[in-house]
mmCIF file with all atom_site columns, C-alpha atoms in Angstrom:
data_model
loop_
_atom_site.group_PDB
_atom_site.id
_atom_site.type_symbol
_atom_site.label_atom_id
_atom_site.label_alt_id
_atom_site.label_comp_id
_atom_site.label_asym_id
_atom_site.label_entity_id
_atom_site.label_seq_id
_atom_site.pdbx_PDB_ins_code
_atom_site.Cartn_x
_atom_site.Cartn_y
_atom_site.Cartn_z
_atom_site.occupancy
_atom_site.B_iso_or_equiv
_atom_site.pdbx_formal_charge
_atom_site.auth_seq_id
_atom_site.auth_comp_id
_atom_site.auth_asym_id
_atom_site.auth_atom_id
_atom_site.pdbx_PDB_model_num
ATOM 1   C CA . MET A 1 1   ? -105.316 -6.566  -189.969 1.00 40.00 ? 1   MET A CA 1
ATOM 2   C CA . ALA A 1 2   ? -105.368 -10.254 -190.569 1.00 52.00 ? 2   ALA A CA 1
ATOM 3   C CA . ARG A 1 3   ? -108.056 -12.518 -189.789 1.00 62.00 ? 3   ARG A CA 1
ATOM 4   C CA . TYR A 1 4   ? -108.253 -13.316 -185.839 1.00 59.00 ? 4   TYR A CA 1
ATOM 5   C CA . ARG A 1 5   ? -106.796 -16.888 -184.758 1.00 61.00 ? 5   ARG A CA 1
ATOM 6   C CA . GLY A 1 6   ? -107.036 -16.411 -181.024 1.00 59.00 ? 6   GLY A CA 1
ATOM 7   C CA . PRO A 1 7   ? -109.750 -18.251 -178.333 1.00 59.00 ? 7   PRO A CA 1
ATOM 8   C CA . VAL A 1 8   ? -113.044 -17.458 -180.388 1.00 66.00 ? 8   VAL A CA 1
ATOM 9   C CA . GLU A 1 9   ? -115.069 -18.496 -177.368 1.00 65.00 ? 9   GLU A CA 1
ATOM 10  C CA . LYS A 1 10  ? -113.800 -14.964 -175.685 1.00 68.00 ? 10  LYS A CA 1
ATOM 11  C CA . LEU A 1 11  ? -114.800 -13.546 -178.615 1.00 72.00 ? 11  LEU A CA 1
ATOM 12  C CA . GLU A 1 12  ? -117.932 -15.168 -177.639 1.00 63.00 ? 12  GLU A CA 1
ATOM 13  C CA . ARG A 1 13  ? -117.915 -14.120 -174.089 1.00 68.00 ? 13  ARG A CA 1
ATOM 14  C CA . ARG A 1 14  ? -117.237 -9.997  -175.456 1.00 71.00 ? 14  ARG A CA 1
ATOM 15  C CA . PHE A 1 15  ? -119.938 -9.913  -177.456 1.00 70.00 ? 15  PHE A CA 1
ATOM 16  C CA . GLY A 1 16  ? -122.340 -12.047 -174.825 1.00 69.00 ? 16  GLY A CA 1
ATOM 17  C CA . ILE A 1 17  ? -124.204 -14.009 -177.579 1.00 77.00 ? 17  ILE A CA 1
ATOM 18  C CA . SER A 1 18  ? -123.255 -17.239 -179.758 1.00 68.00 ? 18  SER A CA 1
ATOM 19  C CA . LEU A 1 19  ? -121.560 -16.805 -183.160 1.00 72.00 ? 19  LEU A CA 1
ATOM 20  C CA . ALA A 1 20  ? -121.713 -20.120 -184.029 1.00 67.00 ? 20  ALA A CA 1
ATOM 21  C CA . LEU A 1 21  ? -117.641 -20.484 -184.010 1.00 64.00 ? 21  LEU A CA 1
ATOM 22  C CA . LYS A 1 22  ? -117.994 -24.073 -181.871 1.00 64.00 ? 22  LYS A CA 1
ATOM 23  C CA . GLY A 1 23  ? -120.356 -25.896 -183.494 1.00 61.00 ? 23  GLY A CA 1
ATOM 24  C CA . GLU A 1 24  ? -120.022 -29.150 -181.587 1.00 61.00 ? 24  GLU A CA 1
ATOM 25  C CA . ARG A 1 25  ? -119.525 -27.484 -178.040 1.00 58.00 ? 25  ARG A CA 1
ATOM 26  C CA . ARG A 1 26  ? -122.463 -25.254 -178.247 1.00 58.00 ? 26  ARG A CA 1
ATOM 27  C CA . LEU A 1 27  ? -124.953 -28.067 -179.170 1.00 56.00 ? 27  LEU A CA 1
ATOM 28  C CA . ALA A 1 28  ? -123.653 -30.457 -175.668 1.00 55.00 ? 28  ALA A CA 1
ATOM 29  C CA . GLY A 1 29  ? -123.748 -27.283 -173.417 1.00 57.00 ? 29  GLY A CA 1
ATOM 30  C CA . LYS A 1 30  ? -119.604 -27.294 -173.181 1.00 56.00 ? 30  LYS A CA 1
ATOM 31  C CA . CYS A 1 31  ? -118.957 -23.602 -174.381 1.00 57.00 ? 31  CYS A CA 1
ATOM 32  C CA . ALA A 1 32  ? -117.316 -21.060 -172.468 1.00 53.00 ? 32  ALA A CA 1
ATOM 33  C CA . LEU A 1 33  ? -120.328 -18.418 -172.698 1.00 55.00 ? 33  LEU A CA 1
ATOM 34  C CA . ASP A 1 34  ? -122.509 -21.255 -171.297 1.00 55.00 ? 34  ASP A CA 1
ATOM 35  C CA . LYS A 1 35  ? -120.296 -21.388 -167.839 1.00 56.00 ? 35  LYS A CA 1
ATOM 36  C CA . ARG A 1 36  ? -119.254 -17.637 -168.153 1.00 59.00 ? 36  ARG A CA 1
ATOM 37  C CA . PRO A 1 37  ? -122.064 -15.199 -169.635 1.00 57.00 ? 37  PRO A CA 1
ATOM 38  C CA . TYR A 1 38  ? -119.990 -12.371 -169.240 1.00 57.00 ? 38  TYR A CA 1
ATOM 39  C CA . GLY A 1 39  ? -117.311 -10.510 -170.426 1.00 57.00 ? 39  GLY A CA 1
ATOM 40  C CA . PRO A 1 40  ? -113.784 -12.058 -170.398 1.00 58.00 ? 40  PRO A CA 1
ATOM 41  C CA . GLY A 1 41  ? -111.086 -10.108 -168.675 1.00 54.00 ? 41  GLY A CA 1
ATOM 42  C CA . GLN A 1 42  ? -111.102 -8.569  -164.660 1.00 50.00 ? 42  GLN A CA 1
ATOM 43  C CA . HIS A 1 43  ? -113.601 -6.274  -165.735 1.00 49.00 ? 43  HIS A CA 1
ATOM 44  C CA . GLY A 1 44  ? -115.601 -8.751  -167.686 1.00 50.00 ? 44  GLY A CA 1
ATOM 45  C CA . GLN A 1 45  ? -118.336 -8.536  -165.326 1.00 59.00 ? 45  GLN A CA 1
ATOM 46  C CA . LYS A 1 46  ? -118.959 -4.516  -165.796 1.00 62.00 ? 46  LYS A CA 1
ATOM 47  C CA . ARG A 1 47  ? -120.701 -3.467  -168.423 1.00 63.00 ? 47  ARG A CA 1
ATOM 48  C CA . GLY A 1 48  ? -120.774 -0.254  -168.956 1.00 67.00 ? 48  GLY A CA 1
ATOM 49  C CA . LYS A 1 49  ? -123.089 2.023   -171.595 1.00 81.00 ? 49  LYS A CA 1
ATOM 50  C CA . ILE A 1 50  ? -122.381 1.738   -175.329 1.00 85.00 ? 50  ILE A CA 1
ATOM 51  C CA . SER A 1 51  ? -122.593 4.849   -177.639 1.00 92.00 ? 51  SER A CA 1
ATOM 52  C CA . GLU A 1 52  ? -124.556 4.947   -181.171 1.00 93.00 ? 52  GLU A CA 1
ATOM 53  C CA . TYR A 1 53  ? -121.217 4.724   -182.951 1.00 94.00 ? 53  TYR A CA 1
ATOM 54  C CA . GLY A 1 54  ? -120.115 1.888   -180.459 1.00 92.00 ? 54  GLY A CA 1
ATOM 55  C CA . LEU A 1 55  ? -123.481 -0.046  -181.104 1.00 93.00 ? 55  LEU A CA 1
ATOM 56  C CA . GLN A 1 56  ? -123.180 0.271   -185.179 1.00 96.00 ? 56  GLN A CA 1
ATOM 57  C CA . LEU A 1 57  ? -119.121 -1.135  -185.138 1.00 95.00 ? 57  LEU A CA 1
ATOM 58  C CA . ARG A 1 58  ? -120.531 -3.988  -182.574 1.00 92.00 ? 58  ARG A CA 1
ATOM 59  C CA . GLU A 1 59  ? -122.467 -5.186  -185.011 1.00 95.00 ? 59  GLU A CA 1
ATOM 60  C CA . LYS A 1 60  ? -120.318 -4.902  -188.137 1.00 96.00 ? 60  LYS A CA 1
ATOM 61  C CA . GLN A 1 61  ? -117.065 -7.088  -186.288 1.00 93.00 ? 61  GLN A CA 1
ATOM 62  C CA . LYS A 1 62  ? -120.031 -9.523  -184.983 1.00 93.00 ? 62  LYS A CA 1
ATOM 63  C CA . ALA A 1 63  ? -120.708 -10.024 -188.749 1.00 95.00 ? 63  ALA A CA 1
ATOM 64  C CA . LYS A 1 64  ? -117.091 -9.938  -189.524 1.00 94.00 ? 64  LYS A CA 1
ATOM 65  C CA . ILE A 1 65  ? -116.156 -12.765 -187.047 1.00 91.00 ? 65  ILE A CA 1
ATOM 66  C CA . MET A 1 66  ? -119.270 -15.085 -187.664 1.00 91.00 ? 66  MET A CA 1
ATOM 67  C CA . TYR A 1 67  ? -118.089 -14.820 -191.175 1.00 95.00 ? 67  TYR A CA 1
ATOM 68  C CA . GLY A 1 68  ? -114.664 -15.226 -190.796 1.00 92.00 ? 68  GLY A CA 1
ATOM 69  C CA . VAL A 1 69  ? -114.088 -12.025 -192.651 1.00 95.00 ? 69  VAL A CA 1
ATOM 70  C CA . SER A 1 70  ? -111.427 -9.521  -193.082 1.00 94.00 ? 70  SER A CA 1
ATOM 71  C CA . GLU A 1 71  ? -112.364 -5.307  -193.425 1.00 95.00 ? 71  GLU A CA 1
ATOM 72  C CA . LYS A 1 72  ? -111.196 -5.587  -196.750 1.00 95.00 ? 72  LYS A CA 1
ATOM 73  C CA . GLN A 1 73  ? -113.350 -8.297  -198.013 1.00 96.00 ? 73  GLN A CA 1
ATOM 74  C CA . PHE A 1 74  ? -116.455 -7.093  -195.830 1.00 97.00 ? 74  PHE A CA 1
ATOM 75  C CA . ARG A 1 75  ? -116.479 -3.601  -197.315 1.00 96.00 ? 75  ARG A CA 1
ATOM 76  C CA . ALA A 1 76  ? -116.488 -4.633  -200.863 1.00 97.00 ? 76  ALA A CA 1
ATOM 77  C CA . LEU A 1 77  ? -118.998 -7.134  -200.064 1.00 97.00 ? 77  LEU A CA 1
ATOM 78  C CA . PHE A 1 78  ? -120.867 -3.807  -198.824 1.00 97.00 ? 78  PHE A CA 1
ATOM 79  C CA . LYS A 1 79  ? -120.197 -1.831  -201.571 1.00 97.00 ? 79  LYS A CA 1
ATOM 80  C CA . GLU A 1 80  ? -121.696 -4.650  -204.067 1.00 97.00 ? 80  GLU A CA 1
ATOM 81  C CA . ALA A 1 81  ? -124.780 -4.424  -201.841 1.00 97.00 ? 81  ALA A CA 1
ATOM 82  C CA . ASN A 1 82  ? -124.557 -0.871  -201.578 1.00 96.00 ? 82  ASN A CA 1
ATOM 83  C CA . ARG A 1 83  ? -124.145 -0.785  -205.856 1.00 97.00 ? 83  ARG A CA 1
ATOM 84  C CA . GLN A 1 84  ? -127.527 -3.310  -206.042 1.00 96.00 ? 84  GLN A CA 1
ATOM 85  C CA . GLU A 1 85  ? -131.540 -2.465  -206.158 1.00 96.00 ? 85  GLU A CA 1
ATOM 86  C CA . GLY A 1 86  ? -133.398 -3.080  -202.777 1.00 95.00 ? 86  GLY A CA 1
ATOM 87  C CA . ASN A 1 87  ? -132.768 -2.813  -199.412 1.00 97.00 ? 87  ASN A CA 1
ATOM 88  C CA . THR A 1 88  ? -128.824 -2.838  -198.433 1.00 97.00 ? 88  THR A CA 1
ATOM 89  C CA . GLY A 1 89  ? -129.031 -4.421  -195.790 1.00 97.00 ? 89  GLY A CA 1
ATOM 90  C CA . GLU A 1 90  ? -131.173 -7.486  -197.196 1.00 97.00 ? 90  GLU A CA 1
ATOM 91  C CA . ASN A 1 91  ? -128.475 -7.295  -200.097 1.00 98.00 ? 91  ASN A CA 1
ATOM 92  C CA . LEU A 1 92  ? -125.898 -8.091  -197.960 1.00 98.00 ? 92  LEU A CA 1
ATOM 93  C CA . VAL A 1 93  ? -126.861 -10.449 -195.703 1.00 97.00 ? 93  VAL A CA 1
ATOM 94  C CA . ARG A 1 94  ? -127.888 -12.403 -198.947 1.00 97.00 ? 94  ARG A CA 1
ATOM 95  C CA . ILE A 1 95  ? -124.245 -11.816 -200.642 1.00 97.00 ? 95  ILE A CA 1
ATOM 96  C CA . ILE A 1 96  ? -122.132 -12.806 -197.328 1.00 97.00 ? 96  ILE A CA 1
ATOM 97  C CA . GLU A 1 97  ? -124.574 -16.137 -197.425 1.00 98.00 ? 97  GLU A CA 1
ATOM 98  C CA . GLN A 1 98  ? -123.438 -17.265 -201.104 1.00 98.00 ? 98  GLN A CA 1
ATOM 99  C CA . ARG A 1 99  ? -119.931 -17.525 -199.964 1.00 98.00 ? 99  ARG A CA 1
ATOM 100 C CA . LEU A 1 100 ? -118.758 -20.741 -200.627 1.00 98.00 ? 100 LEU A CA 1
ATOM 101 C CA . ASP A 1 101 ? -117.269 -21.522 -197.293 1.00 97.00 ? 101 ASP A CA 1
ATOM 102 C CA . ASN A 1 102 ? -120.547 -20.611 -195.641 1.00 97.00 ? 102 ASN A CA 1
ATOM 103 C CA . VAL A 1 103 ? -122.535 -22.886 -198.437 1.00 98.00 ? 103 VAL A CA 1
ATOM 104 C CA . VAL A 1 104 ? -120.698 -25.798 -197.160 1.00 98.00 ? 104 VAL A CA 1
ATOM 105 C CA . TYR A 1 105 ? -121.228 -24.743 -193.621 1.00 96.00 ? 105 TYR A CA 1
ATOM 106 C CA . ARG A 1 106 ? -124.991 -24.282 -194.614 1.00 97.00 ? 106 ARG A CA 1
ATOM 107 C CA . MET A 1 107 ? -125.382 -28.028 -196.359 1.00 97.00 ? 107 MET A CA 1
ATOM 108 C CA . GLY A 1 108 ? -124.059 -29.220 -193.176 1.00 96.00 ? 108 GLY A CA 1
ATOM 109 C CA . PHE A 1 109 ? -120.264 -30.407 -194.242 1.00 97.00 ? 109 PHE A CA 1
ATOM 110 C CA . ALA A 1 110 ? -118.449 -28.607 -191.678 1.00 95.00 ? 110 ALA A CA 1
ATOM 111 C CA . THR A 1 111 ? -119.687 -27.827 -187.668 1.00 92.00 ? 111 THR A CA 1
ATOM 112 C CA . THR A 1 112 ? -118.522 -23.982 -188.200 1.00 92.00 ? 112 THR A CA 1
ATOM 113 C CA . ARG A 1 113 ? -117.512 -21.898 -190.506 1.00 94.00 ? 113 ARG A CA 1
ATOM 114 C CA . ARG A 1 114 ? -114.141 -21.813 -190.408 1.00 92.00 ? 114 ARG A CA 1
ATOM 115 C CA . PHE A 1 115 ? -113.569 -25.860 -190.753 1.00 94.00 ? 115 PHE A CA 1
ATOM 116 C CA . ALA A 1 116 ? -115.259 -25.035 -193.921 1.00 96.00 ? 116 ALA A CA 1
ATOM 117 C CA . ARG A 1 117 ? -113.158 -22.869 -194.531 1.00 96.00 ? 117 ARG A CA 1
ATOM 118 C CA . GLN A 1 118 ? -110.487 -25.146 -194.122 1.00 96.00 ? 118 GLN A CA 1
ATOM 119 C CA . LEU A 1 119 ? -112.348 -27.776 -196.063 1.00 97.00 ? 119 LEU A CA 1
ATOM 120 C CA . VAL A 1 120 ? -111.858 -25.441 -199.308 1.00 98.00 ? 120 VAL A CA 1
ATOM 121 C CA . THR A 1 121 ? -108.752 -23.836 -199.001 1.00 97.00 ? 121 THR A CA 1
ATOM 122 C CA . HIS A 1 122 ? -107.111 -27.499 -198.791 1.00 97.00 ? 122 HIS A CA 1
ATOM 123 C CA . GLY A 1 123 ? -109.073 -28.665 -201.642 1.00 97.00 ? 123 GLY A CA 1
ATOM 124 C CA . HIS A 1 124 ? -111.884 -30.567 -200.537 1.00 98.00 ? 124 HIS A CA 1
ATOM 125 C CA . ILE A 1 125 ? -114.596 -29.448 -202.125 1.00 98.00 ? 125 ILE A CA 1
ATOM 126 C CA . LEU A 1 126 ? -115.552 -29.298 -205.960 1.00 98.00 ? 126 LEU A CA 1
ATOM 127 C CA . ILE A 1 127 ? -118.770 -27.041 -207.402 1.00 98.00 ? 127 ILE A CA 1
ATOM 128 C CA . ASN A 1 128 ? -119.874 -28.576 -210.297 1.00 98.00 ? 128 ASN A CA 1
ATOM 129 C CA . GLY A 1 129 ? -116.851 -31.448 -210.532 1.00 96.00 ? 129 GLY A CA 1
ATOM 130 C CA . LYS A 1 130 ? -113.966 -28.948 -210.470 1.00 97.00 ? 130 LYS A CA 1
ATOM 131 C CA . ARG A 1 131 ? -112.078 -28.152 -207.349 1.00 97.00 ? 131 ARG A CA 1
ATOM 132 C CA . VAL A 1 132 ? -112.320 -24.841 -206.125 1.00 98.00 ? 132 VAL A CA 1
ATOM 133 C CA . ASP A 1 133 ? -110.060 -23.366 -203.329 1.00 97.00 ? 133 ASP A CA 1
ATOM 134 C CA . ILE A 1 134 ? -111.298 -20.142 -202.459 1.00 97.00 ? 134 ILE A CA 1
ATOM 135 C CA . PRO A 1 135 ? -113.922 -19.488 -199.385 1.00 97.00 ? 135 PRO A CA 1
ATOM 136 C CA . SER A 1 136 ? -114.859 -16.095 -201.405 1.00 97.00 ? 136 SER A CA 1
ATOM 137 C CA . TYR A 1 137 ? -115.927 -17.819 -204.227 1.00 98.00 ? 137 TYR A CA 1
ATOM 138 C CA . MET A 1 138 ? -119.923 -16.454 -204.625 1.00 98.00 ? 138 MET A CA 1
ATOM 139 C CA . VAL A 1 139 ? -121.963 -19.772 -205.486 1.00 98.00 ? 139 VAL A CA 1
ATOM 140 C CA . LYS A 1 140 ? -124.575 -19.361 -207.811 1.00 98.00 ? 140 LYS A CA 1
ATOM 141 C CA . PRO A 1 141 ? -128.503 -20.812 -208.179 1.00 98.00 ? 141 PRO A CA 1
ATOM 142 C CA . GLY A 1 142 ? -128.368 -24.317 -209.205 1.00 98.00 ? 142 GLY A CA 1
ATOM 143 C CA . GLN A 1 143 ? -124.338 -25.133 -208.856 1.00 98.00 ? 143 GLN A CA 1
ATOM 144 C CA . LYS A 1 144 ? -123.571 -28.591 -207.354 1.00 98.00 ? 144 LYS A CA 1
ATOM 145 C CA . ILE A 1 145 ? -121.286 -28.461 -203.899 1.00 98.00 ? 145 ILE A CA 1
ATOM 146 C CA . GLU A 1 146 ? -119.433 -31.447 -203.622 1.00 98.00 ? 146 GLU A CA 1
ATOM 147 C CA . VAL A 1 147 ? -117.101 -33.234 -201.091 1.00 98.00 ? 147 VAL A CA 1
ATOM 148 C CA . LYS A 1 148 ? -114.071 -34.894 -203.114 1.00 97.00 ? 148 LYS A CA 1
ATOM 149 C CA . GLU A 1 149 ? -114.377 -38.340 -203.343 1.00 96.00 ? 149 GLU A CA 1
ATOM 150 C CA . LYS A 1 150 ? -111.182 -39.105 -201.391 1.00 94.00 ? 150 LYS A CA 1
ATOM 151 C CA . SER A 1 151 ? -112.670 -36.824 -198.498 1.00 96.00 ? 151 SER A CA 1
ATOM 152 C CA . LYS A 1 152 ? -116.211 -38.188 -198.105 1.00 96.00 ? 152 LYS A CA 1
ATOM 153 C CA . ASN A 1 153 ? -114.916 -40.456 -195.193 1.00 95.00 ? 153 ASN A CA 1
ATOM 154 C CA . ASN A 1 154 ? -113.215 -37.875 -193.434 1.00 95.00 ? 154 ASN A CA 1
ATOM 155 C CA . PRO A 1 155 ? -114.429 -38.910 -189.687 1.00 95.00 ? 155 PRO A CA 1
ATOM 156 C CA . GLN A 1 156 ? -114.904 -34.466 -188.765 1.00 94.00 ? 156 GLN A CA 1
ATOM 157 C CA . VAL A 1 157 ? -117.354 -34.276 -192.169 1.00 96.00 ? 157 VAL A CA 1
ATOM 158 C CA . ILE A 1 158 ? -119.428 -37.293 -191.501 1.00 95.00 ? 158 ILE A CA 1
ATOM 159 C CA . ARG A 1 159 ? -119.624 -36.372 -188.111 1.00 94.00 ? 159 ARG A CA 1
ATOM 160 C CA . ALA A 1 160 ? -120.931 -32.395 -189.025 1.00 93.00 ? 160 ALA A CA 1
ATOM 161 C CA . ILE A 1 161 ? -123.608 -34.298 -191.442 1.00 95.00 ? 161 ILE A CA 1
ATOM 162 C CA . ASP A 1 162 ? -124.917 -36.534 -188.458 1.00 93.00 ? 162 ASP A CA 1
ATOM 163 C CA . LEU A 1 163 ? -125.207 -33.320 -186.494 1.00 90.00 ? 163 LEU A CA 1
ATOM 164 C CA . THR A 1 164 ? -127.443 -32.408 -188.724 1.00 90.00 ? 164 THR A CA 1
ATOM 165 C CA . SER A 1 165 ? -130.182 -34.281 -187.266 1.00 85.00 ? 165 SER A CA 1
ATOM 166 C CA . GLN A 1 166 ? -130.179 -31.623 -184.454 1.00 84.00 ? 166 GLN A CA 1
ATOM 167 C CA . THR A 1 167 ? -129.332 -28.368 -186.246 1.00 84.00 ? 167 THR A CA 1
ATOM 168 C CA . GLY A 1 168 ? -131.213 -28.986 -189.409 1.00 89.00 ? 168 GLY A CA 1
ATOM 169 C CA . ILE A 1 169 ? -130.257 -27.484 -193.026 1.00 94.00 ? 169 ILE A CA 1
ATOM 170 C CA . VAL A 1 170 ? -131.402 -24.657 -194.535 1.00 96.00 ? 170 VAL A CA 1
ATOM 171 C CA . PRO A 1 171 ? -134.370 -24.403 -197.358 1.00 96.00 ? 171 PRO A CA 1
ATOM 172 C CA . TRP A 1 172 ? -132.547 -22.825 -199.748 1.00 97.00 ? 172 TRP A CA 1
ATOM 173 C CA . VAL A 1 173 ? -129.907 -25.857 -200.256 1.00 98.00 ? 173 VAL A CA 1
ATOM 174 C CA . ASP A 1 174 ? -131.222 -29.273 -200.988 1.00 98.00 ? 174 ASP A CA 1
ATOM 175 C CA . VAL A 1 175 ? -128.318 -32.231 -199.889 1.00 97.00 ? 175 VAL A CA 1
ATOM 176 C CA . ASP A 1 176 ? -127.698 -35.669 -199.977 1.00 97.00 ? 176 ASP A CA 1
ATOM 177 C CA . LYS A 1 177 ? -126.280 -36.551 -197.047 1.00 95.00 ? 177 LYS A CA 1
ATOM 178 C CA . GLU A 1 178 ? -125.159 -40.138 -197.724 1.00 95.00 ? 178 GLU A CA 1
ATOM 179 C CA . LYS A 1 179 ? -123.320 -38.996 -201.288 1.00 96.00 ? 179 LYS A CA 1
ATOM 180 C CA . LYS A 1 180 ? -122.082 -35.571 -199.513 1.00 97.00 ? 180 LYS A CA 1
ATOM 181 C CA . PHE A 1 181 ? -123.631 -33.258 -201.867 1.00 98.00 ? 181 PHE A CA 1
ATOM 182 C CA . GLY A 1 182 ? -126.065 -30.587 -202.464 1.00 98.00 ? 182 GLY A CA 1
ATOM 183 C CA . ILE A 1 183 ? -127.377 -27.986 -204.475 1.00 98.00 ? 183 ILE A CA 1
ATOM 184 C CA . PHE A 1 184 ? -127.705 -24.314 -203.912 1.00 98.00 ? 184 PHE A CA 1
ATOM 185 C CA . THR A 1 185 ? -131.204 -24.157 -204.944 1.00 98.00 ? 185 THR A CA 1
ATOM 186 C CA . ARG A 1 186 ? -131.876 -20.060 -204.696 1.00 97.00 ? 186 ARG A CA 1
ATOM 187 C CA . PHE A 1 187 ? -130.976 -16.957 -202.673 1.00 97.00 ? 187 PHE A CA 1
ATOM 188 C CA . PRO A 1 188 ? -132.198 -16.707 -199.050 1.00 97.00 ? 188 PRO A CA 1
ATOM 189 C CA . GLN A 1 189 ? -134.814 -14.136 -198.292 1.00 95.00 ? 189 GLN A CA 1
ATOM 190 C CA . ARG A 1 190 ? -133.638 -12.293 -194.774 1.00 95.00 ? 190 ARG A CA 1
ATOM 191 C CA . GLU A 1 191 ? -136.150 -13.925 -192.958 1.00 96.00 ? 191 GLU A CA 1
ATOM 192 C CA . GLU A 1 192 ? -134.920 -16.940 -193.805 1.00 96.00 ? 192 GLU A CA 1
ATOM 193 C CA . VAL A 1 193 ? -131.117 -16.222 -192.327 1.00 96.00 ? 193 VAL A CA 1
ATOM 194 C CA . VAL A 1 194 ? -130.909 -16.722 -188.315 1.00 92.00 ? 194 VAL A CA 1
ATOM 195 C CA . ILE A 1 195 ? -128.159 -14.717 -187.342 1.00 93.00 ? 195 ILE A CA 1
ATOM 196 C CA . PRO A 1 196 ? -127.589 -12.395 -184.427 1.00 92.00 ? 196 PRO A CA 1
ATOM 197 C CA . ILE A 1 197 ? -126.784 -9.212  -186.621 1.00 93.00 ? 197 ILE A CA 1
ATOM 198 C CA . GLU A 1 198 ? -128.818 -6.126  -187.018 1.00 95.00 ? 198 GLU A CA 1
ATOM 199 C CA . GLU A 1 199 ? -127.639 -5.763  -190.390 1.00 97.00 ? 199 GLU A CA 1
ATOM 200 C CA . ARG A 1 200 ? -129.100 -1.820  -190.697 1.00 96.00 ? 200 ARG A CA 1
ATOM 201 C CA . LEU A 1 201 ? -126.645 -0.718  -187.988 1.00 97.00 ? 201 LEU A CA 1
ATOM 202 C CA . ILE A 1 202 ? -123.806 -1.833  -190.228 1.00 97.00 ? 202 ILE A CA 1
ATOM 203 C CA . VAL A 1 203 ? -125.288 0.274   -193.166 1.00 97.00 ? 203 VAL A CA 1
ATOM 204 C CA . GLU A 1 204 ? -125.659 3.191   -190.633 1.00 96.00 ? 204 GLU A CA 1
ATOM 205 C CA . LEU A 1 205 ? -122.334 2.896   -190.142 1.00 96.00 ? 205 LEU A CA 1
ATOM 206 C CA . TYR A 1 206 ? -120.780 2.226   -193.431 1.00 94.00 ? 206 TYR A CA 1
ATOM 207 C CA . SER A 1 207 ? -122.956 5.582   -194.660 1.00 89.00 ? 207 SER A CA 1
ATOM 208 C CA . LYS A 1 208 ? -121.429 8.130   -192.452 1.00 79.00 ? 208 LYS A CA 1
#
């Protein structure tokens, strides 16, 4: 299945929770979920009981939509998380947070992961001085992520960095806002990653 390209606020209304798909609109209190906190469509306000399988599937869909990955990519991430030692769910969160598009977003160079992915695919991001245009690239601790010199005056990048004064920057990256670069200092701990996802349910779903 191809990546969803429709109205993303409809997805947030379907799940009844913010998935960080509309960065600045969310901060301004203008997103559709704030105005209409119920599902889209004629029967959106009627919520039926969800089965155990439905809850598990729902969590997987939320994670895929939030991080902007396809089913094939997500399954590969899960297999890698399951292969590694330790808690599979925690491994999954750590691995998906290593994706380059997510790291660009976490460093505050983009207001949404979708825009971060666009910056990467259009060649605006450098890793240790070399252009990398693969959003799924796995960033390693110590690597320097930088906005290309010609793109540092991009109004959307500047605005995104300005907004970090409200949103803050995660503790596993070290960012120089003026020079528009950051260092991925370490892998995040699960308790540091604030996302509305119960990865335990995703593990249960794939373990069937």
